[in-house]
mmCIF file of C-alpha atoms in Angstrom:
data_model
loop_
_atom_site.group_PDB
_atom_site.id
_atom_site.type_symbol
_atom_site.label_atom_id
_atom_site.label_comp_id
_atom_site.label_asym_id
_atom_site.label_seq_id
_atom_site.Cartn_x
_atom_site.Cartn_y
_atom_site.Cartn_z
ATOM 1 C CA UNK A 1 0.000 0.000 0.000
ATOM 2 C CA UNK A 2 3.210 2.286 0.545
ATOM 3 C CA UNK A 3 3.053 2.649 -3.499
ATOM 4 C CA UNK A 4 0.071 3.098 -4.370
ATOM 5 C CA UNK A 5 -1.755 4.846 -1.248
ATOM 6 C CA UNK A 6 -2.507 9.007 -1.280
ATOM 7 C CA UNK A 7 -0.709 9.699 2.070
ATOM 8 C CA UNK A 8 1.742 6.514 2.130
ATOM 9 C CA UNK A 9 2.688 7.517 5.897
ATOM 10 C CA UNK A 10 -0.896 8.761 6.842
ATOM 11 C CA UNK A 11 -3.336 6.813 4.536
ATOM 12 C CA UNK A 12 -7.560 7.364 4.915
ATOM 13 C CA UNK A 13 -9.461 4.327 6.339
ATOM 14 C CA UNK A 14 -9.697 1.944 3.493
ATOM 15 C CA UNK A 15 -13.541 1.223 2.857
ATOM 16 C CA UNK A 16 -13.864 -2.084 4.803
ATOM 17 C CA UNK A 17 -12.743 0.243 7.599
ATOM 18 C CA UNK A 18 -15.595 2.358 7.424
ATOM 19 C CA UNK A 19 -18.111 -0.530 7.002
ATOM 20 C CA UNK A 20 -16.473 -2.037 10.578
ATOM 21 C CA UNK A 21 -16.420 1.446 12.495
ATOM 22 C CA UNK A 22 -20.016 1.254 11.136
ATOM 23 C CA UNK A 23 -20.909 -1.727 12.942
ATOM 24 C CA UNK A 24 -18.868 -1.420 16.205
ATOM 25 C CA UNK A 25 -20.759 1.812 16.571
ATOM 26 C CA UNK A 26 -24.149 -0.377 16.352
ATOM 27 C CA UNK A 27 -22.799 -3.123 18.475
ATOM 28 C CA UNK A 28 -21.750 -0.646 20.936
ATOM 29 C CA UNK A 29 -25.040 1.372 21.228
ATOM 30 C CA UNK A 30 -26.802 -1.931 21.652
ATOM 31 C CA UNK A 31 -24.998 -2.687 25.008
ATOM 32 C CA UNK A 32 -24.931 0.506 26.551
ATOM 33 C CA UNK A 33 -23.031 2.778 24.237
ATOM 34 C CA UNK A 34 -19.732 4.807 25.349
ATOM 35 C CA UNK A 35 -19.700 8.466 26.062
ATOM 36 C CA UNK A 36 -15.700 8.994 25.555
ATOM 37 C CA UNK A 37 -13.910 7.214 22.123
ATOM 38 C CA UNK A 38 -9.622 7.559 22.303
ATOM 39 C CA UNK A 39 -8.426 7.454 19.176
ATOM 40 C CA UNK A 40 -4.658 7.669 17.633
ATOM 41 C CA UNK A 41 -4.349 10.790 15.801
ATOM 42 C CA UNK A 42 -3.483 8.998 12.532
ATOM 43 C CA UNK A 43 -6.314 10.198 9.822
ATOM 44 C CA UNK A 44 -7.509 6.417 9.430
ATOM 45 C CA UNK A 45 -8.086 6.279 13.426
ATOM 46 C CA UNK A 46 -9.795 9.686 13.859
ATOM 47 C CA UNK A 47 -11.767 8.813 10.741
ATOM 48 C CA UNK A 48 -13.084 5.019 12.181
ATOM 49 C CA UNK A 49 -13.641 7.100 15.891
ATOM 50 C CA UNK A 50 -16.019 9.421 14.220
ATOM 51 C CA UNK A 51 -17.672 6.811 12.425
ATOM 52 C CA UNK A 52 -18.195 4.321 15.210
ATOM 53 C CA UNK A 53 -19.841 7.236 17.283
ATOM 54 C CA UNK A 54 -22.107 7.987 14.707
ATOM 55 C CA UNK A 55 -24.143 5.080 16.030
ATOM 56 C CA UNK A 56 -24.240 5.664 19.130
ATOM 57 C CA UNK A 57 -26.993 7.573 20.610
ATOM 58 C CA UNK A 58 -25.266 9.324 23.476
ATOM 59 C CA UNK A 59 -21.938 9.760 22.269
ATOM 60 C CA UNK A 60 -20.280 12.778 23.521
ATOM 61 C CA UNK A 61 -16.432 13.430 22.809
ATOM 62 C CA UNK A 62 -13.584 11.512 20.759
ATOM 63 C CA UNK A 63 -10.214 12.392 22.332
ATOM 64 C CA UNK A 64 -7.012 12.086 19.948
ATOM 65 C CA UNK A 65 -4.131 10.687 22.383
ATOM 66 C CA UNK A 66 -0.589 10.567 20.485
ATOM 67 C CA UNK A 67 0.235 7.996 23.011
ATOM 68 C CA UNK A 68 -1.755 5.863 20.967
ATOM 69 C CA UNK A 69 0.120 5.871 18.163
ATOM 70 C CA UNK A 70 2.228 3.600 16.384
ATOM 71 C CA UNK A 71 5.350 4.085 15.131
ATOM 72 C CA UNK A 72 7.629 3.339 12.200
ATOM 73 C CA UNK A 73 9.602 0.852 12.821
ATOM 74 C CA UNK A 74 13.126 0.602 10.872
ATOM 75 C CA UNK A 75 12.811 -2.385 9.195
ATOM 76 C CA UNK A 76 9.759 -1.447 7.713
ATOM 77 C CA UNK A 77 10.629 2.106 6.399
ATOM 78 C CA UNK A 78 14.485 1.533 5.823
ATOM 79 C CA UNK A 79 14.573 4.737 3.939
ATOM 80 C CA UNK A 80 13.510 6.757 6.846
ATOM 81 C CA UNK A 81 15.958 7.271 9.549
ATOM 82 C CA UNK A 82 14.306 10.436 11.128
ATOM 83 C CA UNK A 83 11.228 12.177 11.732
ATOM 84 C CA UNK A 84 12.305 15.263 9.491
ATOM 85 C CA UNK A 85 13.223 12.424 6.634
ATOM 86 C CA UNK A 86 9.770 10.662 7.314
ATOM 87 C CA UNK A 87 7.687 14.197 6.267
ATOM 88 C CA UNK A 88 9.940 15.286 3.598
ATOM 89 C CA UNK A 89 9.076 12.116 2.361
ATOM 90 C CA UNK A 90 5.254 12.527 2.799
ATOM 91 C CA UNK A 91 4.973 15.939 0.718
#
């Protein structure tokens, strides 16, 4: 997906993603809901947050935590060897 996604190092939430943040949200409202969603602030979390609490009925805040995040691990991005490389990359 490096190749041939939009934002390699930030990609959207592919569409089966939104069809599963779409259910969790109904299988979550159906046993009591949740008022508070933390998310990783990659755009693919924030994206499945807000869609999961779109079904449920008292849904009140989704927090992005950057303690949540992942990070890029050497052997995957061998090309990368710091953060400034990583979003010179990215542009």
């Amino acid at each position: 997906w490096i190749t041939e996604a939009h934002n390699p190092w930030d990609p959207y939430l592919a569409e089966s993603g939104h069809r599963e943040a779409v259910r969790l949200g109904l299988y979550l409202n159906e046993r009591g809901g949740v008022h508070r969603i933390l998310s990783s602030p990659f755009l693919r979390c924030v994206e499945h947050a807000h869609l999961t609490a779109q079904g449920i009925d008292e849904m009140y805040d989704i927090y992005p935590e950057e303690g949540l995040c992942q990070f890029l691990h050497g052997s995957l991005f061998p090309e990368v060897t710091t953060t400034e490389e990583l979003w010179n990359l990215s542009r």
